[in-house]
XYZ file of C-alpha atoms in Angstrom:
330
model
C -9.230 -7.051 -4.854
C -7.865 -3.656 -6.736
C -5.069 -2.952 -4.747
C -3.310 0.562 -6.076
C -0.003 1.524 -4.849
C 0.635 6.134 -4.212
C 3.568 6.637 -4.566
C 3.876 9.730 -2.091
C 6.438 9.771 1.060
C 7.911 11.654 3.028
C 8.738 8.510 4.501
C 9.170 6.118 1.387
C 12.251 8.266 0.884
C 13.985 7.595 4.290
C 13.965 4.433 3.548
C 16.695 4.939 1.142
C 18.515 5.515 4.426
C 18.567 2.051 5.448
C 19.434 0.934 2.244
C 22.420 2.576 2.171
C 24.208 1.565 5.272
C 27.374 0.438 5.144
C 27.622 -3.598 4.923
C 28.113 -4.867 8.644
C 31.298 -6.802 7.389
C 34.785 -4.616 9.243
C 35.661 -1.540 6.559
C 39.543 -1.696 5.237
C 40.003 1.148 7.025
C 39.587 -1.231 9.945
C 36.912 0.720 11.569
C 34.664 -2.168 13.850
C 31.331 -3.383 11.966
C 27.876 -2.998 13.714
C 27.870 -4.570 17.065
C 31.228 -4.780 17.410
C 34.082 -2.754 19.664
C 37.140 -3.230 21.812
C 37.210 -4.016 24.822
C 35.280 -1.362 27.352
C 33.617 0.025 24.092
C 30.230 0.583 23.511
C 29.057 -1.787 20.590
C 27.630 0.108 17.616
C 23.909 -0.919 16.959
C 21.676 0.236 14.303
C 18.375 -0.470 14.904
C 15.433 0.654 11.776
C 12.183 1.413 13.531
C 8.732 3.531 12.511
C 9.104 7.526 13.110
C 5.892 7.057 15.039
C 4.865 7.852 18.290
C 4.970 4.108 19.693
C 8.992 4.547 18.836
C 8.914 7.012 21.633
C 10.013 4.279 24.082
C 13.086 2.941 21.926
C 14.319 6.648 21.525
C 13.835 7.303 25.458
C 15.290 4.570 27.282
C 18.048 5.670 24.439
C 18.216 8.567 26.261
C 17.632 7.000 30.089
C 20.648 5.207 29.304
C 19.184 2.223 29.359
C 20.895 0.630 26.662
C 24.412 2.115 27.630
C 24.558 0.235 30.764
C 24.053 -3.144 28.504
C 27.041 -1.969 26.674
C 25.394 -0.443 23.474
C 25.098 2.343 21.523
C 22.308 2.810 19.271
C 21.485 4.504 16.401
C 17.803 4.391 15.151
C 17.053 4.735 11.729
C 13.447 5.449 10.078
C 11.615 2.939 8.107
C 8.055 2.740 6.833
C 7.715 -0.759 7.793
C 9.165 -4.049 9.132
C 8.970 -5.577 5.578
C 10.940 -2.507 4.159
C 14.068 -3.166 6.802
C 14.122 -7.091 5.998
C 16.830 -6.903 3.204
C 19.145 -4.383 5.215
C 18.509 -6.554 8.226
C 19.781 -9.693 5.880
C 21.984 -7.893 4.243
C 23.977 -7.106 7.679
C 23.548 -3.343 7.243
C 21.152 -2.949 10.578
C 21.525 -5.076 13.476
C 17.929 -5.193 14.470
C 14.111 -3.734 13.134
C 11.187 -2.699 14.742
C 7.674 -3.201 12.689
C 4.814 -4.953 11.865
C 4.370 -8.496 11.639
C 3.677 -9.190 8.229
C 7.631 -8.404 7.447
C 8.900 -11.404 9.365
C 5.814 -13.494 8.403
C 6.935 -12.979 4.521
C 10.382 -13.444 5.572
C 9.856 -16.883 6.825
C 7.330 -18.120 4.218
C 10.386 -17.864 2.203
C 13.160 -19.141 4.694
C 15.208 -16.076 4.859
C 16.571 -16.523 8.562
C 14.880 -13.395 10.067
C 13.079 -14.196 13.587
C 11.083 -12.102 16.108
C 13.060 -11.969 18.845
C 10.697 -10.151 21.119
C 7.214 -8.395 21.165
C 7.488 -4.040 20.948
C 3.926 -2.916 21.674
C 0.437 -4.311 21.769
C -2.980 -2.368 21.248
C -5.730 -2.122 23.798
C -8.096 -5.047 23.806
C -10.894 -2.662 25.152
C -11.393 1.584 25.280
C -9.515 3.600 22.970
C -7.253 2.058 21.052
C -3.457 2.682 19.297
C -4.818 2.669 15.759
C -7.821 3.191 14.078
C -9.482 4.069 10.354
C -10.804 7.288 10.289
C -12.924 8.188 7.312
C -13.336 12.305 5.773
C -16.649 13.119 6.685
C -17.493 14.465 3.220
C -17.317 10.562 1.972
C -20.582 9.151 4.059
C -18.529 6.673 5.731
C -20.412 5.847 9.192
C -19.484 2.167 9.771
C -16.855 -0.363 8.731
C -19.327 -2.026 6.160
C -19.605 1.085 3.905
C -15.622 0.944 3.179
C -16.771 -1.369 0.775
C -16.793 0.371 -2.570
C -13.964 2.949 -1.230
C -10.626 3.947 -1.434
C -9.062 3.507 1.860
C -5.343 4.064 3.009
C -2.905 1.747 5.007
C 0.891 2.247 5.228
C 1.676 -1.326 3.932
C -0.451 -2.945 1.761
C -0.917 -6.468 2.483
C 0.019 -6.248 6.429
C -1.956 -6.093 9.641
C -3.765 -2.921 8.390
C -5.488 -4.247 5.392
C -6.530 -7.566 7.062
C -8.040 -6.505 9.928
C -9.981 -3.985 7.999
C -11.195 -6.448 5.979
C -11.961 -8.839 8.794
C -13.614 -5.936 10.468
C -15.881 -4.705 6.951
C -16.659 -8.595 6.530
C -17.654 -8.499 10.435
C -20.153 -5.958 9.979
C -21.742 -7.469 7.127
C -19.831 -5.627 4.846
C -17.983 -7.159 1.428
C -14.345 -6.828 2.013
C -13.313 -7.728 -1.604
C -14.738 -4.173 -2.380
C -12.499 -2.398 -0.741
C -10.075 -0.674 -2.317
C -6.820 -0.284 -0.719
C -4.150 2.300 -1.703
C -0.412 2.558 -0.186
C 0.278 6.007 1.869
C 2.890 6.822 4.136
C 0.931 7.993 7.671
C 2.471 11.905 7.445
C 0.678 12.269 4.271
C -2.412 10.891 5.222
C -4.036 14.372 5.741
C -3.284 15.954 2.946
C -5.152 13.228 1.053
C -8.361 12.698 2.693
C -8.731 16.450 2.626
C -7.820 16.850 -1.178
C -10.165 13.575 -1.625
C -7.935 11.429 -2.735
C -8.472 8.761 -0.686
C -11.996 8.138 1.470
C -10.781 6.452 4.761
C -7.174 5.799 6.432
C -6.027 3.607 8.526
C -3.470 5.202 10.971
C -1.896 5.056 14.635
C -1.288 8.046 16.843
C -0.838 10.831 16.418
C -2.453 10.746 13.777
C -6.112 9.387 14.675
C -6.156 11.903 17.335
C -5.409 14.774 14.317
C -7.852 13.864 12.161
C -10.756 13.546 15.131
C -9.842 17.253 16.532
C -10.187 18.617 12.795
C -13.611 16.472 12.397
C -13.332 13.830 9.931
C -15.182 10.351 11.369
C -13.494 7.642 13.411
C -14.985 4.197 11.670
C -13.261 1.456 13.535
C -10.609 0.133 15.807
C -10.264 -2.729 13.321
C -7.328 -4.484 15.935
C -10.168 -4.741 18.673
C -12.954 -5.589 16.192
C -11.051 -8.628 14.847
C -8.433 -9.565 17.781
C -8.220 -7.804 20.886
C -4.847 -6.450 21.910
C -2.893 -7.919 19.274
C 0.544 -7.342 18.688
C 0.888 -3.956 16.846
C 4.883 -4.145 17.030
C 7.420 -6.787 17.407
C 11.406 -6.738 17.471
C 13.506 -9.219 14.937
C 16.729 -9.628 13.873
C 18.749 -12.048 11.114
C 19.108 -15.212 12.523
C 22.806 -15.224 11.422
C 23.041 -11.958 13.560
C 21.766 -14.474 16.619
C 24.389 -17.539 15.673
C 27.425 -15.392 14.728
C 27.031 -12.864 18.188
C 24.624 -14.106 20.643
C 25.737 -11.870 23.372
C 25.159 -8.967 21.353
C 21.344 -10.189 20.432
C 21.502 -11.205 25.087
C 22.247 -7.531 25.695
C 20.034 -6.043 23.167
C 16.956 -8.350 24.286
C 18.150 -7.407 27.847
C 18.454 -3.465 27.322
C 14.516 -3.799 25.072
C 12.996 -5.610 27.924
C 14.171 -3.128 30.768
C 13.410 0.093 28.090
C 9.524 -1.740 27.671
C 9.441 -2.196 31.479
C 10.400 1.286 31.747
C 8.131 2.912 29.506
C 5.098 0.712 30.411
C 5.923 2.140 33.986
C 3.485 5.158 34.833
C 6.612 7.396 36.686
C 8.397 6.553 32.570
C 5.411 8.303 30.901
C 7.061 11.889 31.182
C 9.856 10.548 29.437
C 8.490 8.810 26.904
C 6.097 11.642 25.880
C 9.311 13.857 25.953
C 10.745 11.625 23.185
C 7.530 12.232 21.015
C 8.318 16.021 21.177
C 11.873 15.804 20.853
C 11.590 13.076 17.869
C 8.561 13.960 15.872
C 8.643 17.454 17.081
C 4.768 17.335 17.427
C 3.071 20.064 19.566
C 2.995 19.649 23.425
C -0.571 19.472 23.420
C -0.531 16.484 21.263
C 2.388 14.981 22.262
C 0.814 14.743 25.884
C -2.511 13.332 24.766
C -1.786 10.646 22.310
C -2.526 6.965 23.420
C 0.267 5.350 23.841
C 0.213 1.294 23.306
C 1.387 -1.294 25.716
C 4.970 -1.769 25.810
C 6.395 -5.480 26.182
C 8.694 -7.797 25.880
C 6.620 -11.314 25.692
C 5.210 -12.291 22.210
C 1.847 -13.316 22.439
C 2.412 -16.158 19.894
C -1.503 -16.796 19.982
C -2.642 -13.195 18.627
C -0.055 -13.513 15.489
C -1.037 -17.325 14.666
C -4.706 -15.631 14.559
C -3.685 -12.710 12.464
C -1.866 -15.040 9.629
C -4.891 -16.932 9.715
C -6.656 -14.015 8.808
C -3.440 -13.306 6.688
C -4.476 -16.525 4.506
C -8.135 -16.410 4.724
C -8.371 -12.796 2.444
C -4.876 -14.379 0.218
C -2.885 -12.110 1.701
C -0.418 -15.038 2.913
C -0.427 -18.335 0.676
C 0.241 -19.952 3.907
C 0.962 -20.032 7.733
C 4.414 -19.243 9.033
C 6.398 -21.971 10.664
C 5.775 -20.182 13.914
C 8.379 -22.961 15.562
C 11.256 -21.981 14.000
C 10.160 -17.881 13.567
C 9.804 -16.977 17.251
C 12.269 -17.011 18.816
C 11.907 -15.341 22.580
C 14.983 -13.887 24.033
């Protein structure tokens, strides 16, 4: 499969960000590394996540002071993708990351100690989903087998976006080896399918809301089509992070569950939908309409086994994960 790579991003370029953190070891200047403080201290976390709308939950049981009464302070810093945070997260310079699968899945095909430590968000196994690939509606795109033979956006290529598409095209009797898929950060997205130069995108809210309300054609929910409710999200760390400072990995696992309880909760939804308009500084009316995903804490181990199946069926993996030693529950 042609597989073309834009180079466009407004959020490529944050990811610079995380790649420039300062190494987790103590400075000279003696100032404490991530994670660590003195006693009665907040601990210093950094924590790389998606500037997307399902991040809305991290950034508002930040500011519920959830995470403060577990003793931390976080800072959140913008990635495209779990794959993009892996080599800060090895490299000590973030504590934690928030993405796809496929990051940790590559990660442990080759034995780099990163583990998911706990599930983020899940999509919808029925009605409206988190995600979904909307097509222009000048490119005749009515169903998921016509992507075959276009250009269609994902944020990742090679990840859960691309495979489930291609699951979903080869569902509908479509030939998923003719799809053409092309890297694009999710802000960008519609600027391209307007200027044509890309026929279909796969993207989460806000965005698939956007791109309905101007007109252009929603094709599939290609999470539902292939496996309902799977994992959209999930949380990992190093797994040096978890040998050298288990309570620090306790209390973060702690403060996520509580924040995911929290948002999940209906009386939480204000809050969380504040955090979309504070952080992404979308308008009210979208902010307060967007689907949001279902927060939690428990990995469905069953859903990700199924999606690296998938994974290795269209060579997108050259083989499973050792799910045993990757998952790791807190």
């Amino acid at each position: 499969m042609k597989r073309i790579a834009v180079a466009l991003g407004l959020i490529a370029s944050i990811v610079i960000t995380i790649a420039g953190c300062t190494n987790s070891d103590a400075s000279p200047s003696g100032q404490a590394s991530p994670g660590q403080a003195s006693s009665g201290e907040l601990r210093q976390v950094r924590v790389a996540a998606l500037p997307i709308t399902e991040t809305a939950a991290l950034w508002g049981g930040i500011k519920a002071g959830i995470f403060e009464k577990h003793g931390l302070k976080v800072e959140v810093l913008p990635a495209q993708g779990g794959a993009q945070a892996i080599p800060a997260l090895i490299n000590g310079d973030i504590d934690f990351a928030i993405g796809q699968p496929f990051g940790p899945f590559r990660a442990d095909l080759q034995d780099l100690g990163v583990v998911m430590i706990g599930n983020y968000a899940s999509s919808y196994p029925e009605g409206d989903d988190i995600n979904a690939v909307v097509a222009s509606a000048k490119s005749g795109i009515r169903r998921p087998a016509d992507l075959a033979g276009h250009k269609v956006s994902v944020n990742s290529l090679g990840a859960a976006g691309d495979v489930t598409i291609m699951a979903a095209v080869e569902k509908d009797g479509g030939d998923p080896s003719k799809v053409e898929f092309v890297e694009v950060a999710f802000p960008d997205v519609p600027a391209q399918l307007e200027a044509g130069n890309i026929d279909a995108a796969w993207v989460p809210e806000p965005f698939v809301t956007q791109l309905r309300d101007r007109g252009d054609t929603f094709i599939v929910a290609p999470y539902q089509a292939v496996v309902p409710g799977l994992t959209t999200l999930t949380t990992i760390t190093a797994k040096a992070r978890m040998d050298a400072d288990p309570a620090l990995v306790a209390d973060f696992s702690a403060a996520m569950k509580e924040t995911l309880q929290w948002a999940q909760d209906p009386a939480g939804e204000k809050d969380v939908r504040q955090a979309i308009k504070d952080n992404l500084k979308l308008p009210d009316a979208v902010a307060d309409s967007v689907k949001l995903p279902i927060f939690s804490w428990e990995i469905d181990r069953a859903s990700q086994e199924q999606l690296a199946e998938l994974a290795v069926k269209y060579g997108v993996l050259t083989k499973l994960p050792d799910f045993d030693r990757l998952v790791q529950q807190q």
